[in-house]
Coordinates of C-alpha atoms in Angstrom, one line a residue:
M1 CA 185.6 44.3 133.3
G2 CA 186.9 43.9 130.1
A3 CA 190.6 43.9 129.0
G4 CA 190.3 47.8 128.6
H5 CA 190.6 48.1 132.4
A6 CA 194.4 48.3 132.4
H7 CA 195.7 50.4 135.4
V8 CA 198.4 53.1 134.8
L9 CA 201.2 50.8 135.8
Y10 CA 200.6 48.0 133.3
R11 CA 203.0 47.9 130.4
D12 CA 201.5 46.4 127.3
R13 CA 204.1 44.1 125.8
T14 CA 204.3 40.8 124.4
S15 CA 206.5 38.6 126.7
A16 CA 206.6 35.1 128.4
V17 CA 205.9 36.9 131.8
H18 CA 202.9 38.7 130.4
R19 CA 201.5 35.4 129.0
L20 CA 201.8 33.6 132.4
P21 CA 198.4 33.3 134.3
P22 CA 198.1 36.0 137.1
E23 CA 197.9 33.5 140.0
V24 CA 201.3 32.0 139.4
K25 CA 202.9 35.5 139.2
I26 CA 201.2 36.6 142.4
A27 CA 202.4 33.5 144.2
A28 CA 205.8 34.0 142.8
M29 CA 206.0 37.6 143.9
V30 CA 204.8 36.8 147.5
V31 CA 207.4 34.0 147.8
F32 CA 210.1 36.2 146.5
T33 CA 209.3 39.1 148.8
L34 CA 209.1 36.5 151.8
A35 CA 212.6 35.1 151.0
V36 CA 214.0 38.7 150.8
V37 CA 212.4 39.7 154.3
A38 CA 213.8 36.4 155.9
T39 CA 217.6 37.3 154.6
P40 CA 219.9 38.4 157.4
R41 CA 220.5 42.2 156.9
D42 CA 224.3 41.5 157.0
A43 CA 224.2 39.0 153.9
F44 CA 225.1 41.7 151.5
W45 CA 225.9 39.2 148.6
A46 CA 222.3 37.8 149.0
F47 CA 220.6 41.1 148.1
G48 CA 222.9 41.3 145.0
G49 CA 221.6 37.9 144.0
Y50 CA 218.1 39.2 144.6
L51 CA 218.6 42.1 142.4
L52 CA 220.2 40.0 139.7
L53 CA 216.8 38.0 139.7
V54 CA 214.6 41.2 139.5
L55 CA 216.7 42.4 136.5
L56 CA 216.6 39.1 134.7
V57 CA 212.7 39.1 135.1
A58 CA 212.7 42.7 133.9
A59 CA 214.7 41.8 130.7
V60 CA 212.3 38.9 130.0
S61 CA 209.2 40.8 130.6
R62 CA 210.7 43.9 128.6
V63 CA 209.0 46.5 130.9
G64 CA 212.2 48.7 130.9
L65 CA 214.7 49.6 133.5
A66 CA 214.0 53.3 133.1
W67 CA 210.3 52.6 133.9
L68 CA 211.2 50.5 136.9
A69 CA 213.6 53.3 138.2
S70 CA 211.1 56.1 137.8
R71 CA 208.1 54.2 139.4
S72 CA 210.3 53.1 142.3
L73 CA 210.5 56.6 143.3
I74 CA 207.3 56.0 145.3
E75 CA 209.6 54.6 148.2
L76 CA 211.3 57.9 148.6
P77 CA 209.9 58.6 151.9
F78 CA 211.4 55.3 153.2
V79 CA 214.6 56.0 151.6
V80 CA 214.9 59.3 153.5
F81 CA 214.2 57.6 156.7
A82 CA 216.6 54.9 156.2
F83 CA 219.5 57.5 155.6
A84 CA 218.4 59.3 158.7
L85 CA 218.7 56.1 160.8
P86 CA 222.6 56.1 161.1
F87 CA 222.4 59.6 162.7
L88 CA 219.5 58.9 164.9
G89 CA 220.6 55.3 166.0
T90 CA 222.2 54.4 169.4
G91 CA 225.0 52.0 170.6
E92 CA 228.4 51.7 168.9
R93 CA 229.4 54.5 166.7
V94 CA 232.0 54.8 163.8
S95 CA 233.6 57.8 162.3
W96 CA 233.2 58.4 158.4
L97 CA 234.1 61.8 156.7
G98 CA 234.0 63.4 160.2
L99 CA 230.5 62.1 160.9
E100 CA 229.7 59.8 163.9
L101 CA 227.3 57.2 162.6
S102 CA 225.6 54.5 164.6
V103 CA 226.6 51.0 163.6
D104 CA 223.0 49.6 164.4
G105 CA 221.7 52.5 162.5
L106 CA 223.7 51.7 159.4
Y107 CA 222.4 48.0 159.5
G108 CA 218.9 49.1 160.0
G109 CA 219.0 51.8 157.3
W110 CA 220.6 49.3 154.9
N111 CA 218.0 46.7 155.8
I112 CA 215.2 49.1 155.1
L113 CA 216.6 50.3 151.7
A114 CA 217.6 47.0 150.5
K115 CA 214.5 45.1 151.4
G116 CA 212.1 47.8 150.6
T117 CA 213.6 48.6 147.1
L118 CA 213.5 44.8 146.3
G119 CA 209.9 44.5 147.3
V120 CA 208.9 47.6 145.4
L121 CA 210.7 46.2 142.2
A122 CA 208.9 42.9 142.5
S123 CA 205.4 44.7 143.0
L124 CA 206.2 46.9 139.9
L125 CA 207.1 44.0 137.8
L126 CA 203.7 42.3 138.8
A127 CA 201.8 45.3 138.2
G128 CA 203.7 46.2 134.8
T129 CA 202.9 42.6 133.5
T130 CA 199.3 41.9 134.7
T131 CA 196.2 44.0 134.1
M132 CA 193.8 44.8 136.9
R133 CA 191.2 42.4 135.8
D134 CA 193.7 39.6 135.8
L135 CA 195.1 40.6 139.3
I136 CA 191.7 40.2 140.7
L137 CA 191.1 37.0 138.8
G138 CA 194.3 35.7 140.1
L139 CA 193.6 36.5 143.7
D140 CA 190.1 34.7 143.3
R141 CA 191.8 31.7 141.9
L142 CA 194.1 31.6 144.7
H143 CA 191.1 31.5 147.0
C144 CA 191.5 35.0 148.4
P145 CA 188.5 36.0 150.7
Q146 CA 185.5 36.5 148.4
I147 CA 184.5 40.0 150.1
L148 CA 187.9 41.4 149.2
T149 CA 187.6 40.2 145.4
Q150 CA 184.1 41.6 145.3
I151 CA 185.0 44.9 146.7
A152 CA 188.0 45.2 144.2
T153 CA 185.9 44.1 141.3
F154 CA 183.0 46.7 142.1
M155 CA 185.9 49.3 142.7
L156 CA 187.4 48.6 139.3
R157 CA 184.3 48.4 137.4
Y158 CA 182.8 51.7 138.7
L159 CA 185.6 53.9 139.6
D160 CA 185.6 55.6 136.3
V161 CA 181.9 56.1 136.7
L162 CA 182.5 57.9 140.0
V163 CA 185.2 59.9 138.7
G164 CA 183.1 61.2 135.8
E165 CA 180.3 61.9 138.3
A166 CA 182.4 63.9 140.7
R167 CA 183.9 65.9 137.6
R168 CA 180.3 66.7 136.4
M169 CA 179.3 67.9 139.9
R170 CA 182.4 70.1 140.2
V171 CA 181.8 71.7 136.7
A172 CA 178.1 72.4 137.9
R173 CA 179.5 74.1 141.0
I174 CA 181.9 76.3 139.1
S175 CA 179.3 77.2 136.6
R176 CA 177.3 78.6 139.3
G177 CA 180.1 80.8 140.8
D178 CA 181.6 78.3 143.4
D179 CA 185.4 78.2 143.6
P180 CA 186.4 75.2 145.7
R181 CA 190.0 76.7 146.1
F182 CA 189.1 79.0 148.9
L183 CA 188.7 77.6 152.5
W184 CA 185.4 79.6 153.2
Q185 CA 183.8 77.4 150.5
L186 CA 184.6 74.3 152.2
R187 CA 181.2 73.7 153.3
G188 CA 180.0 73.4 149.6
F189 CA 182.8 71.0 148.8
A190 CA 181.7 68.8 151.8
A191 CA 178.1 68.9 150.6
G192 CA 179.4 67.7 147.2
V193 CA 181.1 64.8 148.7
G194 CA 178.2 63.8 150.6
A195 CA 175.8 64.0 147.6
L196 CA 178.5 61.9 145.5
F197 CA 178.5 59.2 148.3
L198 CA 174.7 59.0 148.3
R199 CA 174.6 58.7 144.5
A200 CA 177.4 56.0 144.5
Y201 CA 175.6 54.0 147.3
E202 CA 172.4 54.1 145.5
R203 CA 173.9 53.2 142.2
G204 CA 175.8 50.3 143.8
E205 CA 172.7 48.9 145.4
R206 CA 170.7 49.1 142.1
V207 CA 173.6 47.3 140.3
Y208 CA 174.0 44.6 142.8
L209 CA 170.4 43.9 142.8
A210 CA 170.5 43.7 139.1
M211 CA 173.3 41.2 139.2
V212 CA 171.6 39.1 141.9
S213 CA 168.5 38.9 139.7
R214 CA 170.8 37.5 136.7
G215 CA 172.3 34.8 139.0
Y216 CA 175.2 36.6 140.8
Q217 CA 176.4 34.5 143.8
G218 CA 179.3 36.4 144.8
R219 CA 182.1 35.1 142.6
M220 CA 183.3 35.8 139.2
P221 CA 181.8 34.0 136.4
G222 CA 182.9 30.2 136.1
A223 CA 184.0 30.9 132.4
W224 CA 186.6 33.6 133.7
L225 CA 187.8 31.2 136.4
A226 CA 188.1 28.4 133.9
T227 CA 189.8 30.1 130.9
G228 CA 193.4 30.4 131.1
A229 CA 193.8 28.8 134.4
A230 CA 197.5 27.8 135.2
T231 CA 198.8 24.4 134.3
T232 CA 201.6 22.4 135.9
R233 CA 204.0 23.9 133.3
H234 CA 203.1 27.4 134.1
W235 CA 203.6 26.8 137.9
L236 CA 207.1 25.2 137.2
V237 CA 208.1 28.0 134.9
A238 CA 207.0 30.7 137.5
A239 CA 208.7 28.8 140.3
T240 CA 212.3 29.3 139.0
V241 CA 212.6 32.8 140.4
P242 CA 211.1 32.2 144.0
L243 CA 213.0 28.8 144.4
A244 CA 216.3 30.6 143.4
A245 CA 215.4 33.4 146.1
T246 CA 214.4 30.7 148.6
G247 CA 217.8 29.1 147.9
I248 CA 219.7 32.2 148.4
A249 CA 217.8 33.1 151.7
A250 CA 218.6 29.6 153.1
A251 CA 222.2 29.9 152.2
A252 CA 222.3 33.4 153.7
V253 CA 220.9 32.0 157.1
V254 CA 223.1 29.0 157.0
L255 CA 226.3 31.0 156.3
G256 CA 225.1 34.1 158.3

């Protein structure tokens, strides 16, 4: 669980956002997302304000707009659905370039597109500036249920081990003439998955018993939790963006 466990979305940069403790970044992202979700869908100016906040954080964190744009393509299925809503919606309709579009569908599609995109961008900024180890550490400091942080910790620590084990099993099958590309060899593939599960279960049990014998009590080491914990200054700095987003949402509701 060292610093080497950086996930594929992490951008190794030196910035003020990267240096912030993970718990304040997680809390800021959650509050920002809640403010976006609470905004009325017809408050178009408010979503422009949220986008400016996202771009400001992206500039400070130096993750790169091109990287954000490419990674945000993960929401493409939702974008397709949002563009289909004006054609599938019911109620009042308007004509545009010879097309009959539903007014409710237009608002619904815009709502999904705007809020979904902002949520994805906020999540990408969090992932791009925080290593996986720090994400789990931040969740633990925010008193996330211990069972979740334990599962995530073990998954992070041994995912590479299991991937390597699966790769070795596949090479062994192929060296014996097995070719998992064909449907009639699905039985052998299923047997391999079962064997991998048993190996993972046995290894996990051995590792857990070894950790318990060394004093593990279901939480991360106290040294991890204490080192680099957020101070009042960190919380005040991180609160600027979610407070601005909350103010925009409140103004949108009042003016809406």
